[in-house]
Coordinates of C-alpha atoms and ligand atoms in Angstrom, one line a residue:
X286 CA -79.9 43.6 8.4
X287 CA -78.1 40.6 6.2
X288 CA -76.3 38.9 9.4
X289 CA -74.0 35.6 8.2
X290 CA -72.7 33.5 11.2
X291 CA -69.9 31.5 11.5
X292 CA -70.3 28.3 13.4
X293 CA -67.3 26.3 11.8
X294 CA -68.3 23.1 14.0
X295 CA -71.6 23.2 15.4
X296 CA -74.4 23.1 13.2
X297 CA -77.6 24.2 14.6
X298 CA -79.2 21.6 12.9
X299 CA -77.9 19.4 15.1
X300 CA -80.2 21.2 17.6
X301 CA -82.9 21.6 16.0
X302 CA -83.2 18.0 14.2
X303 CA -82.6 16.1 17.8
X304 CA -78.8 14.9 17.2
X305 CA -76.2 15.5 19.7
X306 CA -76.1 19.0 20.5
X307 CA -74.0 21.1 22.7
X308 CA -74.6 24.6 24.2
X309 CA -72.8 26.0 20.6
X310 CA -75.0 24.2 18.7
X311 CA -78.2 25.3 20.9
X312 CA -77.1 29.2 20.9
X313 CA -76.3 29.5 17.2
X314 CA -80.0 28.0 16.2
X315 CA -82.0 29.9 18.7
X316 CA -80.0 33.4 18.0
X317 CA -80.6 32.6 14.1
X318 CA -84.3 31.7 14.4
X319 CA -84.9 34.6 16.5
X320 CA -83.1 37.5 14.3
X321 CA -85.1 35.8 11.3
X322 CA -88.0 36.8 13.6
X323 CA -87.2 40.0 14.0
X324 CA -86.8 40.5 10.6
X325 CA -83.3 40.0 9.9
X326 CA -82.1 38.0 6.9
X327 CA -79.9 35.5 8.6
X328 CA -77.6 32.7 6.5
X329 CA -75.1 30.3 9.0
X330 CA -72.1 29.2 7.5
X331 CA -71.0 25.7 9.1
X332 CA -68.7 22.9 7.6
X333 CA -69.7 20.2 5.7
X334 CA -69.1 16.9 7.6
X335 CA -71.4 14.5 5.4
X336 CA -71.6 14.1 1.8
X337 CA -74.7 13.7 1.7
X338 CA -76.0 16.8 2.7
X339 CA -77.4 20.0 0.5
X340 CA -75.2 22.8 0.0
X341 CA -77.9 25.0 1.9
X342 CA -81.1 24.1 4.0
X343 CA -83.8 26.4 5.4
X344 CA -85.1 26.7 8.8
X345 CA -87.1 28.3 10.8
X346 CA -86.6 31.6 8.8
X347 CA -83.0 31.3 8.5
X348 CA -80.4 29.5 6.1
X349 CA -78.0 27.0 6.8
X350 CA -75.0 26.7 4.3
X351 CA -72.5 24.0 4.4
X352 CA -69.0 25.1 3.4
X353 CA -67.0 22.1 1.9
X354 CA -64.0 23.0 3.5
X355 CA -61.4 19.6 4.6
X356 CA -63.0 16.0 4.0
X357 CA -67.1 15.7 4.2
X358 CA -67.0 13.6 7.4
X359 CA -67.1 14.6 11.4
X360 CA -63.3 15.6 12.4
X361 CA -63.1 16.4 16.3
X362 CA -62.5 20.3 16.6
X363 CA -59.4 20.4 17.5
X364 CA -58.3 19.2 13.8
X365 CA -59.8 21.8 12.0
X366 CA -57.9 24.8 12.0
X367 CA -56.0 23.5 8.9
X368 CA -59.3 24.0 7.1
X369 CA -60.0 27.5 7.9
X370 CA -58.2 28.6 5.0
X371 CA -60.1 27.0 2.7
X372 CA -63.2 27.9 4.9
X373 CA -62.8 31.6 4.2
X374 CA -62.2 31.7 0.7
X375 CA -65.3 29.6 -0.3
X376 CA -67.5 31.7 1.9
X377 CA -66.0 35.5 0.6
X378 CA -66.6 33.9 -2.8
X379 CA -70.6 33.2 -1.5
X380 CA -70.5 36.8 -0.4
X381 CA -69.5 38.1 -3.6
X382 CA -72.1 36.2 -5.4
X383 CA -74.9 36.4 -3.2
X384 CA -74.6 39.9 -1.6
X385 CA -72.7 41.1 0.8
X386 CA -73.8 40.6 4.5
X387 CA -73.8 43.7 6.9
X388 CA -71.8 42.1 9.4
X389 CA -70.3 39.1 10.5
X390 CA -71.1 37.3 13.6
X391 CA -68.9 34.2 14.2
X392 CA -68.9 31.5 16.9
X393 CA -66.1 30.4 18.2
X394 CA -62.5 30.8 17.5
X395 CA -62.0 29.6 14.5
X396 CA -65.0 30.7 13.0
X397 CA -63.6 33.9 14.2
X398 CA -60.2 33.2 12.4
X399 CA -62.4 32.2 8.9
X400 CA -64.2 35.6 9.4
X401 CA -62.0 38.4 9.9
X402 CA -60.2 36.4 6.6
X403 CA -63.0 36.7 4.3
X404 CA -63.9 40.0 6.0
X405 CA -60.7 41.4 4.8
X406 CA -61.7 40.1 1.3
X407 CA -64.9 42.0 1.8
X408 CA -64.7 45.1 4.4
X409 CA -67.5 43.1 6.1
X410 CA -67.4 44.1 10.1
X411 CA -66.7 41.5 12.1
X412 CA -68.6 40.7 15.9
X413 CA -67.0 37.5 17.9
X414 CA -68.2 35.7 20.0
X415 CA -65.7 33.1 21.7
X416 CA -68.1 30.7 23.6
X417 CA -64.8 29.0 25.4
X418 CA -61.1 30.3 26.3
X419 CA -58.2 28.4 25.6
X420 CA -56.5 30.3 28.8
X421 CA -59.4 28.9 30.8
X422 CA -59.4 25.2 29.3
X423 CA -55.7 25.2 29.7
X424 CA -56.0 25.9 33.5
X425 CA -58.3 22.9 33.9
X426 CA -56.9 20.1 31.8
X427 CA -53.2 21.6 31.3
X428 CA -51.9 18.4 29.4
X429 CA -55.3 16.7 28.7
X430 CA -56.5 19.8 26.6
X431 CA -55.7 19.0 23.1
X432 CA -56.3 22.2 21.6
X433 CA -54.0 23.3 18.7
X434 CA -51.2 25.1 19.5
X435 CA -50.9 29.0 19.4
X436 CA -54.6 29.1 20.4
X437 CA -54.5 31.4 23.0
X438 CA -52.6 33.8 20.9
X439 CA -55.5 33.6 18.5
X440 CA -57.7 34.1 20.4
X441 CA -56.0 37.6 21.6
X442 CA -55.2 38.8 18.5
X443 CA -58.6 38.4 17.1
X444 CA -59.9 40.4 20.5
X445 CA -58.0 42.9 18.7
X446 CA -58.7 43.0 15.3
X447 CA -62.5 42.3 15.9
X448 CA -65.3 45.3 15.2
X449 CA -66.6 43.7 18.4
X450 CA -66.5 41.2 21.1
X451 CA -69.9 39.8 23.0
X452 CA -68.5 38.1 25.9
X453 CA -71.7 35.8 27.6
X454 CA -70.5 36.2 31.5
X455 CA -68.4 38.9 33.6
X456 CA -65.8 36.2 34.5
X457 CA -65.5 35.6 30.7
X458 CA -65.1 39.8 30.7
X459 CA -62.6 39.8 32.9
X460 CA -60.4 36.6 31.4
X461 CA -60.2 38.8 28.0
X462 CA -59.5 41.7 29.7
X463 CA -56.2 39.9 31.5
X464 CA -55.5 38.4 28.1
X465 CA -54.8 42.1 27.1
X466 CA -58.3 42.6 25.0
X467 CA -59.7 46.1 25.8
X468 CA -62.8 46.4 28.0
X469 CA -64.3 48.6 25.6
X470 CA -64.1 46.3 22.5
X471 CA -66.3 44.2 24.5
X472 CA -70.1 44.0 25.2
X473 CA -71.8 42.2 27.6
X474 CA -75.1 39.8 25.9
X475 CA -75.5 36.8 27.8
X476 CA -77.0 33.8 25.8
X477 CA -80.5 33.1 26.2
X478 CA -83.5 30.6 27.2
X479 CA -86.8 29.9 24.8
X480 CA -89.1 30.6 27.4
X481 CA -91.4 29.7 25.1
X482 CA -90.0 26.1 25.2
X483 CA -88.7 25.9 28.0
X484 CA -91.7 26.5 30.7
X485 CA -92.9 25.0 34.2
X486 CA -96.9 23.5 32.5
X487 CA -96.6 20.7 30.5
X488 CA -95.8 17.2 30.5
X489 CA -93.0 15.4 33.1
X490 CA -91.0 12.5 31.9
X491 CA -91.9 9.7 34.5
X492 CA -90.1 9.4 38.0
X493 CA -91.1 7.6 41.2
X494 CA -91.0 8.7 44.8
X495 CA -87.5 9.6 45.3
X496 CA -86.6 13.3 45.3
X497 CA -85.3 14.1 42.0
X498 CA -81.5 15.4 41.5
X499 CA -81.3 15.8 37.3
X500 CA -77.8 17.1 35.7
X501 CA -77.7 17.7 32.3
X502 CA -74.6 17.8 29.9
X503 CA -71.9 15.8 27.9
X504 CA -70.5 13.1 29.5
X505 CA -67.2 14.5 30.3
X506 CA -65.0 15.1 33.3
X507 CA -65.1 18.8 33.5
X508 CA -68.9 18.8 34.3
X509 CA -68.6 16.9 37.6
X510 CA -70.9 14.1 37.6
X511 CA -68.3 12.2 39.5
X512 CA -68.6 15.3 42.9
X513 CA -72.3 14.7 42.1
X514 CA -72.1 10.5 42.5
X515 CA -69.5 11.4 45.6
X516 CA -72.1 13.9 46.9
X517 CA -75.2 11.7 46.7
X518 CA -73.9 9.3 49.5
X519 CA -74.8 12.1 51.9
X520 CA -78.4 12.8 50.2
X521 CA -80.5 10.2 51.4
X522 CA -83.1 8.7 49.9
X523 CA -82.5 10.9 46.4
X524 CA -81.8 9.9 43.0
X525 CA -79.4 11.2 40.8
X526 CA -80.5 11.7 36.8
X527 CA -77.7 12.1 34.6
X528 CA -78.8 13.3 31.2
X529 CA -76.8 13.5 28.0
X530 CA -74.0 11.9 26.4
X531 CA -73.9 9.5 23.6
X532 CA -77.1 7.7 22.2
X533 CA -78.5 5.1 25.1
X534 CA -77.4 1.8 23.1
X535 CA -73.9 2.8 22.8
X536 CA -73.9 4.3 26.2
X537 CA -71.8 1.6 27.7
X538 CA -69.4 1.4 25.0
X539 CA -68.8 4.7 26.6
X540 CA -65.2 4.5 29.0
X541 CA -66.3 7.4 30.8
X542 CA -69.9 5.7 31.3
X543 CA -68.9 3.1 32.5
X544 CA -66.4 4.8 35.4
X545 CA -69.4 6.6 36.8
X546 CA -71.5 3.4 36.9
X547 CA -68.1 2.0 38.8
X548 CA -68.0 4.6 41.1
X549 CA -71.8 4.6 41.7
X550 CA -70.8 1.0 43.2
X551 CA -68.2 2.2 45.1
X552 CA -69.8 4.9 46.7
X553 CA -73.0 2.5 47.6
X554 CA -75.2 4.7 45.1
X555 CA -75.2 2.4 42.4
X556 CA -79.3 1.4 43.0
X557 CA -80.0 5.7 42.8
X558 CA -77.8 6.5 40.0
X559 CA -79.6 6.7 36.4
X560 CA -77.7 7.4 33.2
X561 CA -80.0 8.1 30.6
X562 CA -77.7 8.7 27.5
X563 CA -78.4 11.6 24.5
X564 CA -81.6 13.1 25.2
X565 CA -83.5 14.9 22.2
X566 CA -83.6 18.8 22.3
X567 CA -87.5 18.6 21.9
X568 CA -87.4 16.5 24.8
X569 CA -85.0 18.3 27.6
X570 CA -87.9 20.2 29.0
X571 CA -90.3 17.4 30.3
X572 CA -87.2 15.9 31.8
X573 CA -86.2 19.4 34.0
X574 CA -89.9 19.3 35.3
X575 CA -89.4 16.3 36.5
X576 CA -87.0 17.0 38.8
X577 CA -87.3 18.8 42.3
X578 CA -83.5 20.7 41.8
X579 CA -81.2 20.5 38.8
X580 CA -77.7 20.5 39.8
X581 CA -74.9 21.7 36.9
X582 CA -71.3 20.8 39.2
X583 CA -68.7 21.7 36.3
X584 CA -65.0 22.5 37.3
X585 CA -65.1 25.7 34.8
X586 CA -67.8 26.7 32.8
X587 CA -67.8 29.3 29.7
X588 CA -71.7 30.4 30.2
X589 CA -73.7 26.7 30.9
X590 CA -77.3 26.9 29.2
X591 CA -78.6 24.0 31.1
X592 CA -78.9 25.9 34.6
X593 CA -80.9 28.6 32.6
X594 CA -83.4 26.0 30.6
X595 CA -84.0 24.1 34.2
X596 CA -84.8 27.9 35.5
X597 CA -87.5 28.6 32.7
X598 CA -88.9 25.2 33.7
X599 CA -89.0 26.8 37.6
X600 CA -86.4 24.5 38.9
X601 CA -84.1 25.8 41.6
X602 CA -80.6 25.2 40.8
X603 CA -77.5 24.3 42.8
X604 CA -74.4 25.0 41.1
X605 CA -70.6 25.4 41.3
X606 CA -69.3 29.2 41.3
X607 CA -68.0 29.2 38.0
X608 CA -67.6 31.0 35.0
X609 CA -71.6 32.0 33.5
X610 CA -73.0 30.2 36.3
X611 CA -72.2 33.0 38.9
X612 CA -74.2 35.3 36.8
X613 CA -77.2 32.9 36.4
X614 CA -77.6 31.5 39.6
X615 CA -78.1 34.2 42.2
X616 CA -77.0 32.8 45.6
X617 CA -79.9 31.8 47.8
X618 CA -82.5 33.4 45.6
X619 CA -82.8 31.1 42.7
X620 CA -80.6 28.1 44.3
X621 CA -77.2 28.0 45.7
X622 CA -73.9 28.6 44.8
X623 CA -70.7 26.1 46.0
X624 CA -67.4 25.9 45.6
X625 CA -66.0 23.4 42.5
X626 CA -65.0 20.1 43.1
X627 CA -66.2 19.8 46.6
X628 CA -68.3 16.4 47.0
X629 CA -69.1 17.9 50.5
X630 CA -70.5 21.3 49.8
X631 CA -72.7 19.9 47.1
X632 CA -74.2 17.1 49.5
X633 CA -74.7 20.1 51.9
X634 CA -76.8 22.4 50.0
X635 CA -78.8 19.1 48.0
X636 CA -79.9 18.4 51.5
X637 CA -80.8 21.8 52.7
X638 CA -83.3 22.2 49.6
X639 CA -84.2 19.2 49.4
X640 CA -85.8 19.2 53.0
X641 CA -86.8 22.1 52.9
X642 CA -90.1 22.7 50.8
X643 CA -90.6 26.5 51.1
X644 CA -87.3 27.3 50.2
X645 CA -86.9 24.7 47.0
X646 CA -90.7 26.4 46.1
X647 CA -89.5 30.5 46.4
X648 CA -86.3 29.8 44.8
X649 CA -87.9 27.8 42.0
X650 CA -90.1 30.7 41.4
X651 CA -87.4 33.2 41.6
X652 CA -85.7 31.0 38.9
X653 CA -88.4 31.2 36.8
X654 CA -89.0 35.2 37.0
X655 CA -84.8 35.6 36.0
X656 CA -84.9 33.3 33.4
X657 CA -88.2 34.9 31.8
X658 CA -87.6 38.6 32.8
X659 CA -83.7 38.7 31.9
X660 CA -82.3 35.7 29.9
X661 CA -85.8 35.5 27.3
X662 CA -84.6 35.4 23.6
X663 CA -86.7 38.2 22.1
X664 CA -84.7 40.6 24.0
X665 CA -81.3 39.0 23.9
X666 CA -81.2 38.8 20.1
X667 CA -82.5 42.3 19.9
X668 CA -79.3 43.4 22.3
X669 CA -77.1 41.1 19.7
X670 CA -78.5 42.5 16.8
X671 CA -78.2 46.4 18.4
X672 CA -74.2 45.2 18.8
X673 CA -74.4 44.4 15.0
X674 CA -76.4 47.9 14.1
X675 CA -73.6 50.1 16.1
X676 CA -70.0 47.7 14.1
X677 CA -72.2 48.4 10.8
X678 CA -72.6 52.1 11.8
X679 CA -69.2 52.8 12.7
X680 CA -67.9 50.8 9.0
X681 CA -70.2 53.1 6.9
X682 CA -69.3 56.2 9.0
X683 CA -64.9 55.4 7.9
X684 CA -66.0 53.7 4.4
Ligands
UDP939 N1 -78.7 18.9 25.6 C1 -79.6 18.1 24.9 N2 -79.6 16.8 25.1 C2 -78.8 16.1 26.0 C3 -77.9 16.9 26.7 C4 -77.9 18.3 26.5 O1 -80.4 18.6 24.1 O2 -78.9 14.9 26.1 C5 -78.7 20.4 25.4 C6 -79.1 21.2 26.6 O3 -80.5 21.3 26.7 C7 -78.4 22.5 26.3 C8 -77.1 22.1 25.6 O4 -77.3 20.7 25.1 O5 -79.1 23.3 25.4 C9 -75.9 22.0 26.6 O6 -75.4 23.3 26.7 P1 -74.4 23.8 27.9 O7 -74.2 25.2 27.7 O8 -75.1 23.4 29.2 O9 -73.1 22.9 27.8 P2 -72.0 22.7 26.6 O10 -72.5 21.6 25.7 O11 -72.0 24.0 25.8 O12 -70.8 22.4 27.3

């Protein structure tokens, strides 16, 4: 099949040439490269945000096309809705002179906004997939989320008008099914792990004798590093990794940074506590084999790859009961599930694996045989590109 995606903000070039990268960015270049694969000719539209770079790129099997569409430098996300307009147009016009694609697979809201526009254009079906709820983010930050306005409505309406929805979790099923989107507009495809990459042999970044607590992500609030620093003055002897986050030499010009270094102090960790800023894609797996449990401690989380990747690697995970996560993690059989934002219950269950060998060993190997057997990308983009095969179908079938 001819598949364009829409990934308005995240390129997945940024995960694949070892920038900052974000689950977005991860899913979009691993679905791509596997359709490609598979056979499928795959082109992902993103916007520029640099003038310097080519109108269209290749790799691994799969093009990248940047859509000038608002100023040719990084905007934050949340400014560019404005630009969707102009987003659409330019890409129904590449549709029109390069050959239709047989569906539309966008990332995102308002990729999914871009889409169904130049899909009207077109009669191209449309597939969404929303990655994050505003109803959800709302509920977390209320007045610190600084989402446009009207998003949520979006993000309803386009449940609506969409050939398809994949949703990546059952808690995400259930959010759009309160939202008013119909159950059976939707389709269940979590995203998936390279297996291939990510893998238990090969090398370890270094560590020393303290048992190993790695968490993964980007530095902010909602992923709980500060319940994990909180939570690590009842692990003794451990050491807490925290991985991600802006490059290491500007790490300290960081303001968030800096407050968990502060509250390292306060809490008497500060000696255990290692931020290690950005690490490089190619890199993330020696640095989950290094450690003896990953922990992911978000207050809400829309799927959460990092969990997954420490599971190919055959690290047991201990991880709040949100969102993805819940479907991921399976409670006491690949690691443990705890409530969010509870400093104590996270302590509780560090400690329990921790000292305890035989269980960290069975539920690391119980890890490994979910994320292989169940979350492998071969399948999963198989599943996505049935999803596509059934919206093309049913456009034909009323064309
Ligand atoms: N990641 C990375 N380097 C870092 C931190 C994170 O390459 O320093 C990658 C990580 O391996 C994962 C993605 O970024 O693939 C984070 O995805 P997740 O779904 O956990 O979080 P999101 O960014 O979507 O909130």
């Amino acid at each position: 099949m001819r598949v364009a995606m829409i990934s308005e903000h995240a390129s997945p070039l940024a995960a694949l040439g070892g920038v900052d990268a974000g689950g977005q960015n991860t899913h979009v270049a691993a679905l791509a490269a596997e359709l490609a694969g598979q056979g499928h000719e795959v082109r992902v539209y993103t916007r520029r945000d640099d003038p310097g770079t080519p109108e269209r790129v290749t790799v691994r099997g799969f093009e990248v096309v940047h859509v000038p569409a608002g100023p040719p430098s990084v905007l934050p996300k949340d400014d560019l809705l404005p630009h969707m307009g102009a987003f659409a147009e330019w890409m129904a016009a590449d549709w029109r002179a390069t050959g239709l694609p047989d569906v539309a697979h966008a990332h995102f809201w308002m990729s999914g906004l871009a889409a169904v526009t130049a899909s009207r254009a077109c009669g191209v079906p449309v597939v969404q997939t929303y990655h994050a709820l505003g109803t959800v983010k709302r509920r977390h930050q209320g007045a610190a989320d600084t989402s446009p306005a009207h998003r949520t409505a979006y993000e309803r309406q386009l449940g609506r008008v969409v050939d398809r929805v994949i949703v990546q979790c059952r808690d995400e099923e259930h959010e759009l099914a309160s939202m008013g989107v119909p159950r059976e507009r939707t389709s269940l495809v979590p995203s998936g792990v390279d297996a291939t990459r990510f893998r238990p042999d090969g090398p370890a970044a270094p560590r020393g004798e303290r048992p190993r607590i790695l968490t993964v992500g980007r530095l902010v609030e909602r992923k709980g590093y500060a319940e994990l620093i909180r939570a690590l003055a009842s692990v003794p002897d451990a050491e807490l990794v925290i991985a991600g986050g802006p490059a290491r030499d500007r790490l300290m010009a960081d303001p968030y940074a800096r407050r968990l270094h502060e509250l390292a102090r306060a809490a008497g960790v500060s000696g255990r506590v290692r931020l290690t800023g950005a690490i490089a894609p190619a890199e993330m797996p020696r640095w989950y084999r290094s450690a003896d449990v990953l922990a992911a401690a978000p207050w809400y989380e829309p799927f959460g790859l990092t969990p997954l990747e420490a599971m190919a690697c055959g690290v047991p995970v201990v991880a709040t009961a949100v969102g993805g996560l819940t479907d991921t993690v399976v409670d006491r059989v690949t690691g443990e599930l705890v409530p969010p934002r509870d400093p104590g219950a996270l302590a509780a269950a560090l400690r329990r694996l921790l000292g305890d060998d035989v269980r960290r060993i069975s539920y690391g190997a119980a890890a490994l045989d979910r994320a292989r057997s169940v979350y492998g990308w071969p399948a999963i983009a198989a599943r996505i590109a049935d999803v596509y095969a059934s919206v093309a179908r049913v456009r034909e079938a009323v064309a």
